[in-house]
Short mmCIF file of C-alpha atoms in Angstrom, two decimals:
data_model
loop_
_atom_site.label_atom_id
_atom_site.label_comp_id
_atom_site.label_asym_id
_atom_site.label_seq_id
_atom_site.Cartn_x
_atom_site.Cartn_y
_atom_site.Cartn_z
CA MET A 1 0.17 -12.91 -67.13
CA SER A 2 0.41 -9.38 -65.91
CA PRO A 3 -0.86 -8.71 -62.46
CA SER A 4 -4.14 -6.91 -61.84
CA PRO A 5 -3.75 -3.16 -61.11
CA LEU A 6 -4.25 -2.29 -57.52
CA PRO A 7 -7.48 -0.14 -56.94
CA PHE A 8 -5.78 1.92 -54.14
CA ASP A 9 -4.83 5.07 -56.02
CA LEU A 10 -3.45 7.47 -53.34
CA ASP A 11 -5.57 10.39 -54.59
CA LEU A 12 -8.75 8.22 -54.40
CA LEU A 13 -7.85 7.16 -50.81
CA GLN A 14 -7.20 10.77 -49.78
CA THR A 15 -10.69 11.72 -51.28
CA LEU A 16 -12.24 8.77 -49.34
CA VAL A 17 -10.68 9.85 -46.05
CA ALA A 18 -11.79 13.62 -46.61
CA VAL A 19 -15.50 12.65 -47.50
CA SER A 20 -15.72 10.35 -44.29
CA ASP A 21 -13.99 13.07 -42.06
CA ASN A 22 -16.09 16.01 -43.51
CA GLY A 23 -19.39 14.32 -43.80
CA GLY A 24 -20.21 14.91 -47.52
CA PHE A 25 -18.78 15.46 -50.91
CA THR A 26 -19.11 19.36 -50.92
CA ARG A 27 -17.12 19.73 -47.51
CA ALA A 28 -14.50 17.25 -48.65
CA GLY A 29 -14.02 19.21 -51.89
CA GLU A 30 -13.55 22.52 -49.96
CA ARG A 31 -10.91 20.68 -47.75
CA LEU A 32 -9.12 19.18 -50.76
CA GLY A 33 -9.62 22.25 -53.16
CA LEU A 34 -11.73 20.28 -55.43
CA THR A 35 -15.36 20.72 -56.86
CA GLN A 36 -18.12 18.48 -55.40
CA SER A 37 -18.48 16.89 -58.94
CA THR A 38 -14.77 15.98 -58.95
CA VAL A 39 -15.05 14.42 -55.47
CA SER A 40 -18.01 12.39 -56.64
CA LEU A 41 -16.30 11.09 -59.77
CA GLN A 42 -13.31 10.09 -57.73
CA ILE A 43 -15.48 8.12 -55.38
CA LYS A 44 -17.29 6.49 -58.28
CA LYS A 45 -13.99 5.61 -59.90
CA LEU A 46 -12.90 3.93 -56.44
CA GLU A 47 -16.22 2.09 -56.27
CA LYS A 48 -15.63 0.87 -59.81
CA ALA A 49 -12.31 -0.33 -59.14
CA LEU A 50 -13.34 -2.11 -55.92
CA GLY A 51 -16.58 -3.51 -57.46
CA CYS A 52 -18.52 -2.41 -54.37
CA ARG A 53 -20.12 0.75 -52.84
CA VAL A 54 -18.34 2.64 -50.15
CA PHE A 55 -21.12 5.10 -49.51
CA ALA A 56 -24.84 4.39 -49.59
CA ARG A 57 -26.92 6.98 -51.50
CA GLU A 58 -30.48 7.18 -50.17
CA ARG A 59 -33.43 7.83 -52.55
CA GLY A 60 -33.53 11.51 -53.36
CA TRP A 61 -29.84 11.99 -52.46
CA ARG A 62 -28.33 15.10 -53.76
CA GLY A 63 -24.78 15.28 -52.26
CA GLY A 64 -25.91 15.87 -48.59
CA GLU A 65 -25.33 13.39 -45.88
CA LEU A 66 -23.97 9.94 -46.72
CA ARG A 67 -24.26 6.67 -45.05
CA ALA A 68 -21.12 4.43 -44.76
CA THR A 69 -21.27 0.85 -45.87
CA PRO A 70 -19.52 -2.02 -44.11
CA GLU A 71 -16.89 -1.96 -46.93
CA GLU A 72 -16.19 1.70 -46.44
CA GLU A 73 -15.58 1.17 -42.67
CA ILE A 74 -12.96 -1.66 -43.62
CA LEU A 75 -11.31 0.36 -46.29
CA LEU A 76 -11.24 3.66 -44.29
CA ASN A 77 -8.91 2.10 -41.62
CA TYR A 78 -6.43 0.82 -44.33
CA ALA A 79 -6.49 4.14 -46.15
CA ARG A 80 -5.45 6.09 -43.19
CA GLN A 81 -2.57 3.71 -42.60
CA ILE A 82 -1.60 3.65 -46.38
CA LEU A 83 -1.55 7.55 -46.56
CA ARG A 84 0.27 7.88 -43.28
CA LEU A 85 2.94 5.44 -44.37
CA CYS A 86 3.32 6.99 -47.65
CA ASP A 87 4.08 10.48 -45.90
CA GLU A 88 6.58 8.92 -43.55
CA ALA A 89 8.34 7.23 -46.43
CA SER A 90 8.37 10.49 -48.40
CA SER A 91 9.92 12.32 -45.55
CA ARG A 92 12.70 9.68 -44.87
CA LEU A 93 13.57 9.28 -48.40
CA LEU A 94 13.48 12.79 -49.70
CA GLU A 95 14.77 14.88 -47.08
CA PRO A 96 16.40 12.81 -44.12
CA ASP A 97 19.15 15.02 -43.37
CA VAL A 98 17.36 18.19 -42.63
CA LYS A 99 18.27 19.73 -39.18
CA GLY A 100 17.38 22.58 -36.99
CA THR A 101 15.13 23.50 -34.21
CA VAL A 102 11.37 24.08 -34.69
CA ARG A 103 9.45 25.95 -32.19
CA LEU A 104 5.80 24.92 -31.85
CA GLY A 105 2.94 26.45 -29.87
CA THR A 106 -0.18 24.34 -29.04
CA PRO A 107 -3.10 24.16 -26.85
CA GLU A 108 -2.47 21.62 -24.03
CA ASP A 109 -5.50 19.37 -24.67
CA PHE A 110 -4.62 18.83 -28.23
CA ALA A 111 -0.94 18.31 -27.47
CA THR A 112 -2.04 15.69 -24.96
CA VAL A 113 -4.30 13.59 -26.84
CA HIS A 114 -3.39 14.05 -30.57
CA LEU A 115 0.16 15.40 -31.11
CA PRO A 116 2.47 12.87 -29.40
CA ASP A 117 2.19 10.09 -32.02
CA ILE A 118 2.34 12.70 -34.94
CA LEU A 119 5.52 14.35 -33.53
CA ALA A 120 7.04 10.97 -32.61
CA ARG A 121 6.72 9.89 -36.33
CA PHE A 122 8.21 13.13 -37.49
CA ALA A 123 11.17 12.87 -35.08
CA GLN A 124 11.84 9.19 -36.35
CA ALA A 125 11.90 10.49 -40.02
CA HIS A 126 14.12 13.43 -39.21
CA PRO A 127 16.41 12.35 -36.36
CA ARG A 128 18.56 15.62 -36.71
CA MET A 129 15.93 17.97 -36.06
CA ALA A 130 14.86 19.21 -32.49
CA LEU A 131 11.42 20.16 -31.41
CA GLU A 132 10.49 22.74 -28.79
CA VAL A 133 6.86 22.56 -27.87
CA ASN A 134 5.00 24.82 -25.52
CA CYS A 135 1.41 24.26 -24.39
CA ASP A 136 -0.62 27.35 -23.35
CA PHE A 137 -4.04 28.95 -23.77
CA THR A 138 -4.75 30.35 -27.25
CA LEU A 139 -4.52 34.06 -26.26
CA ASN A 140 -1.16 33.45 -24.71
CA LEU A 141 0.06 31.49 -27.74
CA LEU A 142 -0.99 34.48 -30.11
CA GLU A 143 0.75 36.95 -27.82
CA GLY A 144 3.94 34.70 -28.08
CA LEU A 145 3.69 34.48 -31.89
CA SER A 146 3.64 38.34 -31.98
CA ARG A 147 6.76 38.56 -29.98
CA GLY A 148 8.47 35.94 -32.49
CA GLU A 149 8.65 32.99 -30.01
CA TYR A 150 7.28 30.48 -32.33
CA ASP A 151 7.82 29.20 -35.87
CA LEU A 152 4.43 27.38 -36.00
CA LEU A 153 1.37 27.90 -33.95
CA LEU A 154 -1.84 25.73 -33.41
CA PHE A 155 -4.66 27.97 -32.17
CA LYS A 156 -8.51 27.75 -31.92
CA ARG A 157 -10.64 30.12 -33.82
CA GLU A 158 -14.34 30.34 -35.11
CA PRO A 159 -14.73 27.88 -37.94
CA GLN A 160 -14.41 29.31 -41.40
CA GLY A 161 -17.73 30.57 -42.74
CA THR A 162 -19.03 31.87 -39.43
CA THR A 163 -18.87 35.65 -38.58
CA GLY A 164 -16.24 36.81 -36.34
CA ARG A 165 -13.25 35.38 -34.79
CA LEU A 166 -12.78 33.59 -31.43
CA THR A 167 -10.17 36.24 -30.39
CA SER A 168 -9.51 39.56 -31.72
CA GLY A 169 -5.76 38.98 -31.94
CA SER A 170 -6.13 36.01 -34.31
CA PRO A 171 -3.99 36.54 -37.43
CA ALA A 172 -5.39 36.31 -40.85
CA GLY A 173 -4.88 33.19 -42.81
CA GLY A 174 -3.82 29.79 -41.41
CA VAL A 175 -4.89 26.43 -42.49
CA GLY A 176 -7.94 24.89 -40.73
CA LEU A 177 -6.93 21.35 -39.66
CA TRP A 178 -9.34 20.18 -36.99
CA ARG A 179 -12.92 21.09 -36.32
CA GLU A 180 -13.90 20.50 -32.59
CA VAL A 181 -17.35 19.65 -31.67
CA LEU A 182 -17.63 20.82 -27.98
CA VAL A 183 -19.74 18.93 -25.52
CA TRP A 184 -20.59 19.07 -21.68
CA ALA A 185 -18.91 16.39 -19.91
CA ALA A 186 -19.25 14.91 -16.30
CA SER A 187 -18.83 11.90 -14.12
CA PRO A 188 -21.74 9.51 -13.53
CA LYS A 189 -21.00 10.34 -9.80
CA LEU A 190 -22.34 13.94 -10.29
CA VAL A 191 -25.96 14.53 -9.45
CA LEU A 192 -27.35 17.59 -10.88
CA ASP A 193 -29.95 19.68 -9.28
CA HIS A 194 -31.67 21.93 -11.88
CA LYS A 195 -32.73 24.25 -9.22
CA SER A 196 -29.24 25.11 -8.17
CA PRO A 197 -26.47 26.87 -10.00
CA LEU A 198 -24.61 24.43 -12.44
CA PRO A 199 -21.20 23.49 -10.87
CA LEU A 200 -18.43 24.13 -13.32
CA VAL A 201 -14.87 22.66 -13.51
CA LEU A 202 -13.03 25.11 -15.87
CA ALA A 203 -9.65 26.41 -16.70
CA PRO A 204 -9.01 29.94 -15.72
CA ALA A 205 -9.27 32.87 -18.16
CA PRO A 206 -8.20 33.34 -21.06
CA ASP A 207 -9.29 29.65 -21.83
CA VAL A 208 -11.48 29.26 -24.99
CA TYR A 209 -13.62 26.65 -23.55
CA ARG A 210 -14.22 28.63 -20.36
CA LYS A 211 -15.57 31.62 -22.66
CA ARG A 212 -17.73 29.24 -24.56
CA ALA A 213 -19.26 27.52 -21.42
CA LEU A 214 -20.08 30.79 -19.48
CA ALA A 215 -21.39 32.74 -22.75
CA SER A 216 -23.73 29.72 -23.56
CA LEU A 217 -25.01 29.49 -20.04
CA ASP A 218 -25.61 33.15 -19.83
CA ALA A 219 -27.40 33.25 -23.03
CA ALA A 220 -29.62 30.51 -21.92
CA GLY A 221 -30.40 32.05 -18.67
CA ARG A 222 -28.86 29.10 -16.77
CA GLU A 223 -27.22 29.99 -13.50
CA TRP A 224 -23.65 28.60 -12.79
CA ARG A 225 -20.84 28.63 -10.31
CA ILE A 226 -17.38 27.71 -10.72
CA VAL A 227 -16.43 25.15 -8.06
CA TYR A 228 -12.92 24.25 -9.39
CA SER A 229 -10.21 25.98 -11.60
CA SER A 230 -7.00 24.78 -12.84
CA PRO A 231 -4.72 25.43 -15.80
CA SER A 232 -3.87 21.73 -15.90
CA LEU A 233 -5.92 19.43 -18.11
CA ALA A 234 -5.06 16.48 -15.83
CA GLY A 235 -6.22 18.52 -12.83
CA LEU A 236 -9.51 19.45 -14.47
CA GLN A 237 -10.27 15.78 -15.52
CA ALA A 238 -9.43 14.58 -12.05
CA ALA A 239 -11.85 16.94 -10.59
CA VAL A 240 -14.64 16.11 -13.04
CA GLY A 241 -13.90 12.31 -12.46
CA ALA A 242 -14.42 12.81 -8.63
CA GLY A 243 -17.78 14.25 -9.51
CA LEU A 244 -17.23 18.02 -8.49
CA GLY A 245 -18.81 19.43 -11.46
CA VAL A 246 -19.28 19.73 -15.26
CA THR A 247 -16.60 20.73 -17.92
CA VAL A 248 -16.38 21.37 -21.51
CA LEU A 249 -14.39 19.27 -23.85
CA PRO A 250 -14.16 18.26 -27.42
CA LYS A 251 -16.30 15.42 -28.31
CA GLY A 252 -13.36 13.22 -29.40
CA MET A 253 -11.26 14.02 -26.26
CA VAL A 254 -14.06 12.86 -23.62
CA PRO A 255 -12.18 10.30 -21.35
CA PRO A 256 -13.48 6.84 -20.76
CA GLY A 257 -15.76 6.91 -17.66
CA PHE A 258 -17.19 10.50 -18.49
CA ILE A 259 -20.58 11.05 -19.80
CA MET A 260 -21.86 13.78 -22.20
CA LEU A 261 -24.63 15.87 -21.10
CA GLY A 262 -27.32 17.03 -23.46
CA GLN A 263 -29.87 19.79 -23.90
CA GLN A 264 -32.93 17.59 -23.58
CA GLU A 265 -31.86 15.39 -20.62
CA HIS A 266 -29.96 17.95 -18.67
CA GLY A 267 -31.06 21.30 -19.78
CA LEU A 268 -27.72 22.48 -21.11
CA PRO A 269 -27.47 24.86 -24.12
CA GLU A 270 -25.67 23.76 -27.28
CA LEU A 271 -21.88 24.74 -27.50
CA PRO A 272 -20.58 26.23 -30.86
CA ASP A 273 -17.99 24.34 -32.61
CA THR A 274 -14.20 25.52 -32.62
CA GLU A 275 -11.61 25.05 -35.39
CA LEU A 276 -7.89 24.22 -34.80
CA VAL A 277 -5.78 26.20 -37.22
CA LEU A 278 -2.05 25.78 -38.17
CA TYR A 279 -0.34 29.05 -38.70
CA LYS A 280 3.20 29.84 -39.79
CA ALA A 281 5.20 32.79 -38.36
CA PRO A 282 5.41 35.64 -41.01
CA GLY A 283 8.65 35.84 -43.08
CA THR A 284 10.62 33.06 -44.46
CA LEU A 285 10.76 29.91 -42.31
CA PRO A 286 13.52 27.29 -42.22
CA ARG A 287 12.96 24.06 -44.15
CA SER A 288 12.74 22.23 -40.73
CA ALA A 289 9.72 24.17 -39.86
CA GLU A 290 8.07 24.03 -43.36
CA LEU A 291 8.47 20.08 -43.12
CA LEU A 292 6.91 19.96 -39.67
CA ALA A 293 3.92 22.02 -41.01
CA GLU A 294 3.46 19.70 -43.78
CA HIS A 295 3.75 16.66 -41.72
CA ILE A 296 1.11 17.80 -39.11
CA ALA A 297 -1.27 18.91 -41.92
CA HIS A 298 -1.01 15.45 -43.64
CA SER A 299 -1.33 13.66 -40.37
CA LEU A 300 -4.41 15.28 -39.27
CA GLU A 301 -6.05 15.06 -42.74
CA ASN A 302 -5.62 11.25 -42.47
CA HIS A 303 -6.42 11.03 -38.62
CA PRO A 304 -9.73 9.30 -37.49
CA GLY A 305 -10.50 12.20 -35.33
#
């Protein structure tokens, strides 16, 4: 008696993760380079193989927002693990002996929260390669790229589809990997007085979040004052945790014990999203840098966010 075929086709699992992370079939298709109808067919194929629904379609649904089922929540965790292990196995088996040094520039907050595990897995798969990672503000990273200081760069810009760029020096192209939803964050210790200027804890210029915070407050006519400034993420979080003021953070990076402040409850303006982009230095890169770029892209595609 032959065993039953497994329903976990890797392409279908990748589509499942993309739909979950991007909030719909259309945006998942844009991320994967597929049409909305192809994404829909792949999800239906997965559901047929499993014998259950992974997304609930409300009456009148036409490809917009989806509601995850309990089965999807269970499968999604396993799908991320399966895809991550496949990526690691491919790296170790197909190109284990690649060597060289890769120079990576990245914003500090992203490097602190998301990159350590990603880079650790890469180092395990390629023990003969060395990584040089530098954390800095986006503008400084872009200047370093123009001077040839990096092979790969992670920087922040306006999400694709919006008008303009976050910085005039942003290079064209790049692969959008991570969409950051920005929020106002503070400690429960902080007591806000709506009649007084908003106390802010921000990094110095040219920090991206500082620009977003001040531009949004000025546009809303809300007075502000900077009470604490530091280039260190740890220093900023310590000041916010002590109740000195309000800061701006990606929603997925708000530390435990902090609270997110809203427009209705606290009268704070909405903050525009940013997008984290992976950019390769112009010219021919060494295979080591290409491998790291592929690893980062695949890891973030299968990351819970």
